[in-house]
Coordinates of N, CA and C in Angstrom, one line a residue:
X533 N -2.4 -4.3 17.4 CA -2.0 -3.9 16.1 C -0.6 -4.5 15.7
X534 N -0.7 -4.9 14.7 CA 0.8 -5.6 13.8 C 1.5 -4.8 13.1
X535 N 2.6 -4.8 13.4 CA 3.8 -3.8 12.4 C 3.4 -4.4 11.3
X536 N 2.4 -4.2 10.4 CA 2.3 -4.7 9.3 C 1.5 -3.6 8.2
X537 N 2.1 -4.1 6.7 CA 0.8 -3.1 5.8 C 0.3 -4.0 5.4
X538 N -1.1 -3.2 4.9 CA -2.4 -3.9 4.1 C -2.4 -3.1 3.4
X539 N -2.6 -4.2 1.5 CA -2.7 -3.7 0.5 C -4.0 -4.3 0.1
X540 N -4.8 -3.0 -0.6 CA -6.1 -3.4 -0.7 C -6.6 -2.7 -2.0
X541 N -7.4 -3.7 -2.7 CA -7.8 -3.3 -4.2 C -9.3 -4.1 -4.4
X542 N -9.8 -4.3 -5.6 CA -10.8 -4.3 -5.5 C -11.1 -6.2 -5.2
X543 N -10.4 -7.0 -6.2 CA -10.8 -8.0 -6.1 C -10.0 -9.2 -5.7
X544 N -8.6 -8.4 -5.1 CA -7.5 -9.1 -4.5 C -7.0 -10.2 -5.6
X545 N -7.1 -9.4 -6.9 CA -6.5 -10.5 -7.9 C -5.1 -9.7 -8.6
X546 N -5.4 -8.7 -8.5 CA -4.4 -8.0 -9.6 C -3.5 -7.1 -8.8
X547 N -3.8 -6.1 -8.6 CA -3.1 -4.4 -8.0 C -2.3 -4.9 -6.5
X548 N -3.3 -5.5 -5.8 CA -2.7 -5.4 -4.3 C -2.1 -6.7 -3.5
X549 N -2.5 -8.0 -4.7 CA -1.1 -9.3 -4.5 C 0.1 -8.4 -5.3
X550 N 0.0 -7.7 -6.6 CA 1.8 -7.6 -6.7 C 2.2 -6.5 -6.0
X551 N 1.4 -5.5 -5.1 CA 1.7 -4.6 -4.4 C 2.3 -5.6 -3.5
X552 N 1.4 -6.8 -2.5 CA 1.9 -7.7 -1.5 C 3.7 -8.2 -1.6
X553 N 3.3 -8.8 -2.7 CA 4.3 -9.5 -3.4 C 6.1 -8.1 -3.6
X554 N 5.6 -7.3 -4.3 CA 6.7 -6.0 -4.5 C 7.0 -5.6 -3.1
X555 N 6.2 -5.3 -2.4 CA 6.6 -4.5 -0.9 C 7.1 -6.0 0.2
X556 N 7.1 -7.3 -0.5 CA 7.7 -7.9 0.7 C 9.3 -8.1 0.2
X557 N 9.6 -8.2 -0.9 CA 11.0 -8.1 -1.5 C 11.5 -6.9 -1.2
X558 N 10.9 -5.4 -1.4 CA 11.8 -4.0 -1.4 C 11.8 -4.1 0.7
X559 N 10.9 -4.7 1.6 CA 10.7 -4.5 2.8 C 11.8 -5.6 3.7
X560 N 12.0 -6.2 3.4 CA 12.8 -7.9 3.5 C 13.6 -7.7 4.7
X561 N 14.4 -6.5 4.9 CA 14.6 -6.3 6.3 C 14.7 -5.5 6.7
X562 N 13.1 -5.2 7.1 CA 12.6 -4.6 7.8 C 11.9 -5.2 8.8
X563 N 11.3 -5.2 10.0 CA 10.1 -5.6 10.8 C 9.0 -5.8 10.5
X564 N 8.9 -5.9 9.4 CA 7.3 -5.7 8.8 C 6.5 -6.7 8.1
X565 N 5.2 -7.0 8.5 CA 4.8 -8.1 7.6 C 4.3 -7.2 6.5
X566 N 3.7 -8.0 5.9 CA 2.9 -7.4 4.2 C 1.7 -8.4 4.4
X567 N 0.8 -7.9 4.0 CA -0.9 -8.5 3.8 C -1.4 -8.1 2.5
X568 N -2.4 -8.6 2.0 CA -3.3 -7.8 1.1 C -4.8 -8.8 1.3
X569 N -6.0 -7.7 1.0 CA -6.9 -7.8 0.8 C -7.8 -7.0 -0.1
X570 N -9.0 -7.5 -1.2 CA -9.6 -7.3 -1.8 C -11.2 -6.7 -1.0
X571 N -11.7 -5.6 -1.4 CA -12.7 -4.9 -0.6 C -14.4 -5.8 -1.7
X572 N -13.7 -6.4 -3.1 CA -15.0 -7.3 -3.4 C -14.2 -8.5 -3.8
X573 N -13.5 -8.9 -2.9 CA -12.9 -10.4 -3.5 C -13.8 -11.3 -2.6
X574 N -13.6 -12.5 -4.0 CA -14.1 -13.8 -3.3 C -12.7 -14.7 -2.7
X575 N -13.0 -15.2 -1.6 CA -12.5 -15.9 -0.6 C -11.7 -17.0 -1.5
X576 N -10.4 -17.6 -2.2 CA -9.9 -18.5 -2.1 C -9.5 -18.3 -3.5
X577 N -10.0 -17.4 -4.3 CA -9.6 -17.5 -6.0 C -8.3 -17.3 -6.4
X578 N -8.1 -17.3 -7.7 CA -6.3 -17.4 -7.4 C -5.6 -16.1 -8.2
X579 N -4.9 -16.0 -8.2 CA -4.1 -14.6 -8.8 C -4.4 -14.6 -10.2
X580 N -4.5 -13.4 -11.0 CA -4.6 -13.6 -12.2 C -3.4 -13.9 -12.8
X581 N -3.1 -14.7 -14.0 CA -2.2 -14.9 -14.5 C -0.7 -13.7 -14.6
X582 N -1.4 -13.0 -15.3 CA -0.4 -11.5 -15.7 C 0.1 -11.4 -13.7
X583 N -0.6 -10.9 -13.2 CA -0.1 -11.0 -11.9 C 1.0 -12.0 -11.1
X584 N 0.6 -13.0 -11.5 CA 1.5 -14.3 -11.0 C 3.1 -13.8 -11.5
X585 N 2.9 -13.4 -13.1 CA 3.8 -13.1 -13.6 C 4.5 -12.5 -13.0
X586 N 4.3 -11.2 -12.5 CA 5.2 -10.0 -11.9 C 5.5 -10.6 -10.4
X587 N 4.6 -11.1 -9.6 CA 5.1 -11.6 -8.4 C 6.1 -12.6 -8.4
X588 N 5.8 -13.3 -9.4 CA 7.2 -14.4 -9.3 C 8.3 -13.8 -9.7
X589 N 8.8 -12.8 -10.2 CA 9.6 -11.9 -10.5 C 10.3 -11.5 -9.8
X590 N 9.3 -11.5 -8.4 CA 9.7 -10.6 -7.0 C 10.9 -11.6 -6.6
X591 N 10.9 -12.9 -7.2 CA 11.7 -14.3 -6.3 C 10.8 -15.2 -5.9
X592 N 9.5 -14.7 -5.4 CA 9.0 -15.4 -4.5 C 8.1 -16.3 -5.5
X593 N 7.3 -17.7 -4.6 CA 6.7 -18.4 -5.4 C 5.6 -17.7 -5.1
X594 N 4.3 -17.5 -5.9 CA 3.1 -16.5 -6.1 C 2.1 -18.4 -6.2
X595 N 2.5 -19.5 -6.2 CA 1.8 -20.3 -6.7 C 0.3 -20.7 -5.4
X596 N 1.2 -20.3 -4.1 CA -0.1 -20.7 -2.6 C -0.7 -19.4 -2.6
X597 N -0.7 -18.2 -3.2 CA -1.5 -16.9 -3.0 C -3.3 -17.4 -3.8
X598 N -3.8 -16.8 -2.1 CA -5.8 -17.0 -2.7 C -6.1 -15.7 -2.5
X599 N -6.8 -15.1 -3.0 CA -7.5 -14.1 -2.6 C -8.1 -14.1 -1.2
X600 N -8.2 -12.8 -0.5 CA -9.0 -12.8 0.5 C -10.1 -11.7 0.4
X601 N -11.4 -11.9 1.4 CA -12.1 -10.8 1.4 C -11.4 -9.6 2.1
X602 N -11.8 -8.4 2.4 CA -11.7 -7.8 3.2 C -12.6 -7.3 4.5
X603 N -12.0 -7.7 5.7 CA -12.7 -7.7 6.7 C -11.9 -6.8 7.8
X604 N -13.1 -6.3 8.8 CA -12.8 -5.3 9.8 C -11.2 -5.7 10.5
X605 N -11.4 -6.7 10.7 CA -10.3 -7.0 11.7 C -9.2 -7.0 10.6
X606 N -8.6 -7.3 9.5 CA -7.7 -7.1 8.8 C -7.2 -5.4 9.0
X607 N -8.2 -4.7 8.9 CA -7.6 -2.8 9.3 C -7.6 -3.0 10.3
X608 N -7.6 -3.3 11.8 CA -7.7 -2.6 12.8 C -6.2 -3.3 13.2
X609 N -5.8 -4.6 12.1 CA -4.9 -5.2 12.7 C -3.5 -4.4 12.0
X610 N -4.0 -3.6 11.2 CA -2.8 -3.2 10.0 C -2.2 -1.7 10.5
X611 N -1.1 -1.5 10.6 CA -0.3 -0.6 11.2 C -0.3 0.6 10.1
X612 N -0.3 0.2 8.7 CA -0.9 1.2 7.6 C -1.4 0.5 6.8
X613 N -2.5 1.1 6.4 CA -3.7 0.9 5.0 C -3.2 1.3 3.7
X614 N -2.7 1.0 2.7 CA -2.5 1.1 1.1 C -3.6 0.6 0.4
X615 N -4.6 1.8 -0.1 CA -5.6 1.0 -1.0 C -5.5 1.6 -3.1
X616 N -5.7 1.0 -3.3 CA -5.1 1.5 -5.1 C -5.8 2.5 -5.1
X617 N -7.5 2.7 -4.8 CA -8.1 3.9 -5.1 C -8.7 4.4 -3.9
X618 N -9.3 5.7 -4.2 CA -10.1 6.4 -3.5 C -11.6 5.7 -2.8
X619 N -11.9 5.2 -3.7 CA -13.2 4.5 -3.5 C -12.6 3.5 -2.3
X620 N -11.5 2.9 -2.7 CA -11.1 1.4 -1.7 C -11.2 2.0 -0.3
X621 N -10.1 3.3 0.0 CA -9.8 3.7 1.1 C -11.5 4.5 1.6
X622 N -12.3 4.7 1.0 CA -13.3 5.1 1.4 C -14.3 3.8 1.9
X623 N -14.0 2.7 1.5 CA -14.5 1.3 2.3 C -13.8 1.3 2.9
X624 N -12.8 1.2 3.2 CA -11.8 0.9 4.5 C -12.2 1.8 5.5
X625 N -12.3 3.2 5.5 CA -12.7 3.7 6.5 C -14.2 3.7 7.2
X626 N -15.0 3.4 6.0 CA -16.2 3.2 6.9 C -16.6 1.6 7.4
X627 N -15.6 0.7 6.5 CA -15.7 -0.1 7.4 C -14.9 -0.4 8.9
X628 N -13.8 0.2 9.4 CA -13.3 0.2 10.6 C -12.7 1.8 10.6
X629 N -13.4 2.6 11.0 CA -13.6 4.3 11.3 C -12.0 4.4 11.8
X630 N -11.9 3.8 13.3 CA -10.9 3.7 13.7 C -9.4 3.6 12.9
X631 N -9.4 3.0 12.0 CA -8.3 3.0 10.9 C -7.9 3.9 10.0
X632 N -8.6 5.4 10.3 CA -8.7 6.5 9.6 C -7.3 7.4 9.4
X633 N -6.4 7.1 10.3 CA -5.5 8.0 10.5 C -4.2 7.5 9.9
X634 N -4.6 5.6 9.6 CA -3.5 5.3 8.9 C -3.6 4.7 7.3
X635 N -5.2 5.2 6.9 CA -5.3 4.8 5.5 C -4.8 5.4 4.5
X636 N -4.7 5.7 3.4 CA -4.3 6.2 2.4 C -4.4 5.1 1.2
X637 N -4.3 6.0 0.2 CA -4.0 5.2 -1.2 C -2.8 5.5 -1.0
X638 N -1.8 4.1 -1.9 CA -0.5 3.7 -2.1 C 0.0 5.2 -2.9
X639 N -0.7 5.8 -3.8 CA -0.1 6.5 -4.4 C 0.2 8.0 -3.8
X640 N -1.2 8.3 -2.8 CA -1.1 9.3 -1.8 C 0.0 9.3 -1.0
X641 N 0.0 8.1 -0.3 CA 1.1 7.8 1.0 C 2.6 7.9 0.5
X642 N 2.8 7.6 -1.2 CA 3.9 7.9 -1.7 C 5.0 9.2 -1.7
X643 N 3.0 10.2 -1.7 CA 3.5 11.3 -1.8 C 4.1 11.9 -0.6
X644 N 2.8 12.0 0.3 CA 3.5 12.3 1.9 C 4.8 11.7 2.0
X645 N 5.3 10.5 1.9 CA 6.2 9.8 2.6 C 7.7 10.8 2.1
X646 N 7.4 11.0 0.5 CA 8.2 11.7 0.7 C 8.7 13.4 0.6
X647 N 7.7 13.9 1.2 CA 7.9 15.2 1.2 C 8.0 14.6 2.8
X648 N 7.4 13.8 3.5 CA 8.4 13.6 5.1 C 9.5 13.6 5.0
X649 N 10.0 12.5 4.0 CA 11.6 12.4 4.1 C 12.6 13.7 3.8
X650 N 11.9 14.2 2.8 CA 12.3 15.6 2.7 C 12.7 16.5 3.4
X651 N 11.6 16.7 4.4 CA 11.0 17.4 5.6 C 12.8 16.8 6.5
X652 N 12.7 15.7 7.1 CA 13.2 15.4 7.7 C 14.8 15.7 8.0
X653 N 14.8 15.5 6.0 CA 16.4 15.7 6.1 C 16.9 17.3 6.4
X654 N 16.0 18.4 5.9 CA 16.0 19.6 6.1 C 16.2 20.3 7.6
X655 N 15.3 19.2 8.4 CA 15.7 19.1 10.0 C 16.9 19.8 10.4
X656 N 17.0 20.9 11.3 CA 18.2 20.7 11.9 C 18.3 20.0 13.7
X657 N 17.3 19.5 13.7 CA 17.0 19.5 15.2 C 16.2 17.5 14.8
X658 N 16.1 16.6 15.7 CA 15.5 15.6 15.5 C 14.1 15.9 15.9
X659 N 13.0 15.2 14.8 CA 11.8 15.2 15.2 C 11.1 15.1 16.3
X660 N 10.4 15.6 17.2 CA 9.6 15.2 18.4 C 9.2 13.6 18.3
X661 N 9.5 13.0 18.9 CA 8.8 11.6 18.9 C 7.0 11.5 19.1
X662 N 6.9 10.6 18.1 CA 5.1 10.3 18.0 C 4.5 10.2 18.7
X663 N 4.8 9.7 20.2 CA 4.2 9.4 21.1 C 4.1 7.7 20.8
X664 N 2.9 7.1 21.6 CA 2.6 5.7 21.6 C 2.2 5.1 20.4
X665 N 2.1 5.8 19.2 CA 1.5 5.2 18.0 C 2.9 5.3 17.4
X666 N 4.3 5.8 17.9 CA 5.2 5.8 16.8 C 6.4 4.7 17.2
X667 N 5.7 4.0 17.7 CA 6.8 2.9 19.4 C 7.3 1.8 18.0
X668 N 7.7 2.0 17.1 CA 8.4 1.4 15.7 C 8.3 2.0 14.2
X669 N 9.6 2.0 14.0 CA 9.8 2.2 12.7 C 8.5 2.7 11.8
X670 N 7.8 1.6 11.3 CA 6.4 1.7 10.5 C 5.6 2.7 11.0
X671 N 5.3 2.6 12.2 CA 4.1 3.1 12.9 C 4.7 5.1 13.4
X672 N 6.1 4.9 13.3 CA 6.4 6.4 13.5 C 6.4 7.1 11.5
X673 N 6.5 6.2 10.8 CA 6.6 6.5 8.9 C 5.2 6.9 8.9
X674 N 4.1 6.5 9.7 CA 2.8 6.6 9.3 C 2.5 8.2 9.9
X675 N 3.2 8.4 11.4 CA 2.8 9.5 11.7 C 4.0 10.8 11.1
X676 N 4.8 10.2 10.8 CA 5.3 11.5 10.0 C 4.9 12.3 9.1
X677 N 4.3 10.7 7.8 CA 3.2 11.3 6.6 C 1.7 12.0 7.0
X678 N 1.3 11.6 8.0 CA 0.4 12.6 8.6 C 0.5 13.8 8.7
X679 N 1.5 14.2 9.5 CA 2.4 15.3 9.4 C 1.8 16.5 8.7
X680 N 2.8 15.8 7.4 CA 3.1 16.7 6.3 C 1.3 16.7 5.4
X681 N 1.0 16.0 5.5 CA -0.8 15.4 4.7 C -1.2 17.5 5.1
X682 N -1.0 18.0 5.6 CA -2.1 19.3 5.1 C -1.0 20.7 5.3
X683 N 0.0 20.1 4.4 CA 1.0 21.2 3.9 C 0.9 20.9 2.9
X684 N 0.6 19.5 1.8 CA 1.0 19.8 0.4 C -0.1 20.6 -0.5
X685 N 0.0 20.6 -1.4 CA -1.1 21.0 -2.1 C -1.6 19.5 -2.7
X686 N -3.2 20.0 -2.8 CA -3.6 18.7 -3.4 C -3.5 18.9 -4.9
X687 N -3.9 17.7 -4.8 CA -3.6 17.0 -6.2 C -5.1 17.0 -7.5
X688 N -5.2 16.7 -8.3 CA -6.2 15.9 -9.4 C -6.6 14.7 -8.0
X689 N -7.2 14.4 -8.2 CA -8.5 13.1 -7.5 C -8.0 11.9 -8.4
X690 N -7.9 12.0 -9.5 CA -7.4 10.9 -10.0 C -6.3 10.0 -9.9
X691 N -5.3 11.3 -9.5 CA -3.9 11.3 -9.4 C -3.7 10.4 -8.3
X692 N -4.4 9.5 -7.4 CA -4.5 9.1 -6.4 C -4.7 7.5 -6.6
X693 N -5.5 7.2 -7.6 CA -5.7 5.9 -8.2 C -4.8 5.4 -8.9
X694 N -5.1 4.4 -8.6 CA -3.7 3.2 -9.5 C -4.8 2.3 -10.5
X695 N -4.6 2.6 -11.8 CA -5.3 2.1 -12.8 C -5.3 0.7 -12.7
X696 N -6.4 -0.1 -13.0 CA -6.3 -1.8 -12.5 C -6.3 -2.1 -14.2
X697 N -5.1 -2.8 -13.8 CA -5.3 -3.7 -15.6 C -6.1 -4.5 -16.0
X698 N -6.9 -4.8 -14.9 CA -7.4 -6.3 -15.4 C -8.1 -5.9 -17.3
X699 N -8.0 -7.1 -17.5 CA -8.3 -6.7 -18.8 C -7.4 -6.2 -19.8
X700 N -6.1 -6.4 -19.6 CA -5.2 -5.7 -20.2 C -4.4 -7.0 -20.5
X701 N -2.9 -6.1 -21.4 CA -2.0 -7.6 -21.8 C -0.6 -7.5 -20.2
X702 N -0.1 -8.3 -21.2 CA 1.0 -8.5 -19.9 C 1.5 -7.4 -19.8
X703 N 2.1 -6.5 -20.9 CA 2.4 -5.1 -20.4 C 1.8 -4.2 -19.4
X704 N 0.5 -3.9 -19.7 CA 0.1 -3.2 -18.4 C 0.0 -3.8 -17.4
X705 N 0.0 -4.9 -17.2 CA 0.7 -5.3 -15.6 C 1.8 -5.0 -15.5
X706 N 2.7 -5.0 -16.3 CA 4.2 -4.6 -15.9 C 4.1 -3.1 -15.7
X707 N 3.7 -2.1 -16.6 CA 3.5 -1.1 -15.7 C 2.8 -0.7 -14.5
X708 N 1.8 -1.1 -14.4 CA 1.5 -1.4 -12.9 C 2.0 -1.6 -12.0
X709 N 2.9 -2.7 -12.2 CA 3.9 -3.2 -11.2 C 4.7 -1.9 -10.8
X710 N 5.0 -1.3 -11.9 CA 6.5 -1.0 -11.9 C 6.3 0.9 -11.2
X711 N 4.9 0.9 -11.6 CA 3.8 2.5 -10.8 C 3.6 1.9 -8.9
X712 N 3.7 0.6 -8.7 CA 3.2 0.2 -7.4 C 4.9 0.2 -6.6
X713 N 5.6 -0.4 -7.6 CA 7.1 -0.2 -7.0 C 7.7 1.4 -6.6
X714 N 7.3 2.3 -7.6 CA 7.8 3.5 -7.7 C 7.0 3.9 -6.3
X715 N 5.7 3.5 -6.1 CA 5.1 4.4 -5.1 C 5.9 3.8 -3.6
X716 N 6.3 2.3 -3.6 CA 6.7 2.2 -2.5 C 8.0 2.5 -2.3
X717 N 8.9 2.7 -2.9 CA 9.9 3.2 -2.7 C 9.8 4.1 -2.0
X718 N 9.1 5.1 -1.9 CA 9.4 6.3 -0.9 C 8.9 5.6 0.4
X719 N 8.8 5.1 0.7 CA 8.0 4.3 1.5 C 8.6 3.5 2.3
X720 N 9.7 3.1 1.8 CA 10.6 2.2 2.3 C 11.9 3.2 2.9
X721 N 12.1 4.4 2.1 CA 13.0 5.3 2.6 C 12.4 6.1 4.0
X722 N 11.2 6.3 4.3 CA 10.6 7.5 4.8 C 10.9 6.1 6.5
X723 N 10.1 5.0 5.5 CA 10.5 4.1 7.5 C 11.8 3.9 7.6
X724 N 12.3 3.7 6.7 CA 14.6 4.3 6.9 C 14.8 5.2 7.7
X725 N 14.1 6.3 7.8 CA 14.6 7.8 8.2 C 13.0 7.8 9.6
X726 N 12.6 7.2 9.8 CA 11.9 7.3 10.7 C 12.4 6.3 12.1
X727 N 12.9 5.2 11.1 CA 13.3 4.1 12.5 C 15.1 4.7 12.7

């Protein structure tokens, strides 16, 4: 397994390149790679335009990004799962079962991450260590949000999905972007306070 996350959406054109793209600029030094994959993308297509937009934003050039499918070995290789919806993380886990403990939607994982962080600071004592799944930074953020996953109260079902613009103008990609930034931010603090 790779200290890495996988961002995963439907057609690896819109939601989960500028998630790729956002979470490698806010992650930059950290240990971590960034992936993304599409659960109905075709193999090689190119970013949608509105998309390109926000990613080049990031600094980075977005111009060599192709879509990929999503395949088994991309989860079993990914240290945490980000999928935009419920539906996505529900292909993810039945396509590699084993990847169950570290999937989540981006917007769920937002949440745990930070009522962990929360959690943590409230600590007076340092957390028990994870065991062998928390042997880095990422992989100990993943078991913290676990953690806390059946103390919160749930949520709306909805509340969990990240609306796909496609079909939209350039603004709703910018909010998108800017709903995919907010969610990783806690995300980036929670592996701060874990490594």
């Amino acid at each position: 397994m790779v200290d890495g996350v996988l961002f995963v959406c439907h057609a690896n054109m819109c939601r989960s390149p500028m998630a790729e793209f956002i979470a490698r600029r806010l992650l930059r030094d950290l240990p971590v790679t960034v992936a993304s994959a599409g659960t109905d993308a075709l193999d090689g297509a190119a970013m949608h335009p509105y998309a390109v937009e926000v990613a080049a934003g990031t600094g980075a050039d977005p111009a060599a990004f192709r879509t990929r499918r999503l395949r088994p070995e991309h989860l079993t290789r990914a240290a945490l799962v980000l999928t935009a919806t419920r539906r996505q993380r529900s292909v993810c886990t039945a396509m590699a079962p084993a990847a169950l403990p570290r999937t989540f939607t981006l917007r769920q994982f937002a949440r745990l991450a930070a009522a962990a962080t929360a959690e943590a600071a409230e600590a007076t004592e340092p957390a028990a260590p994870g065991g062998a799944a928390a042997d880095s930074p990422l992989r100990a953020a993943v078991v913290a949000a676990a953690r806390v996953r059946g103390r919160l109260q749930p949520t709306a079902p909805d509340a969990d999905d990240l609306r796909d613009p496609i079909g939209g103008r350039p603004a709703d990609f910018r909010r998108c972007a800017e709903e995919i930034e907010r969610s990783i931010r806690p995300v980036l603090a929670l592996i701060g306070t874990a490594g």
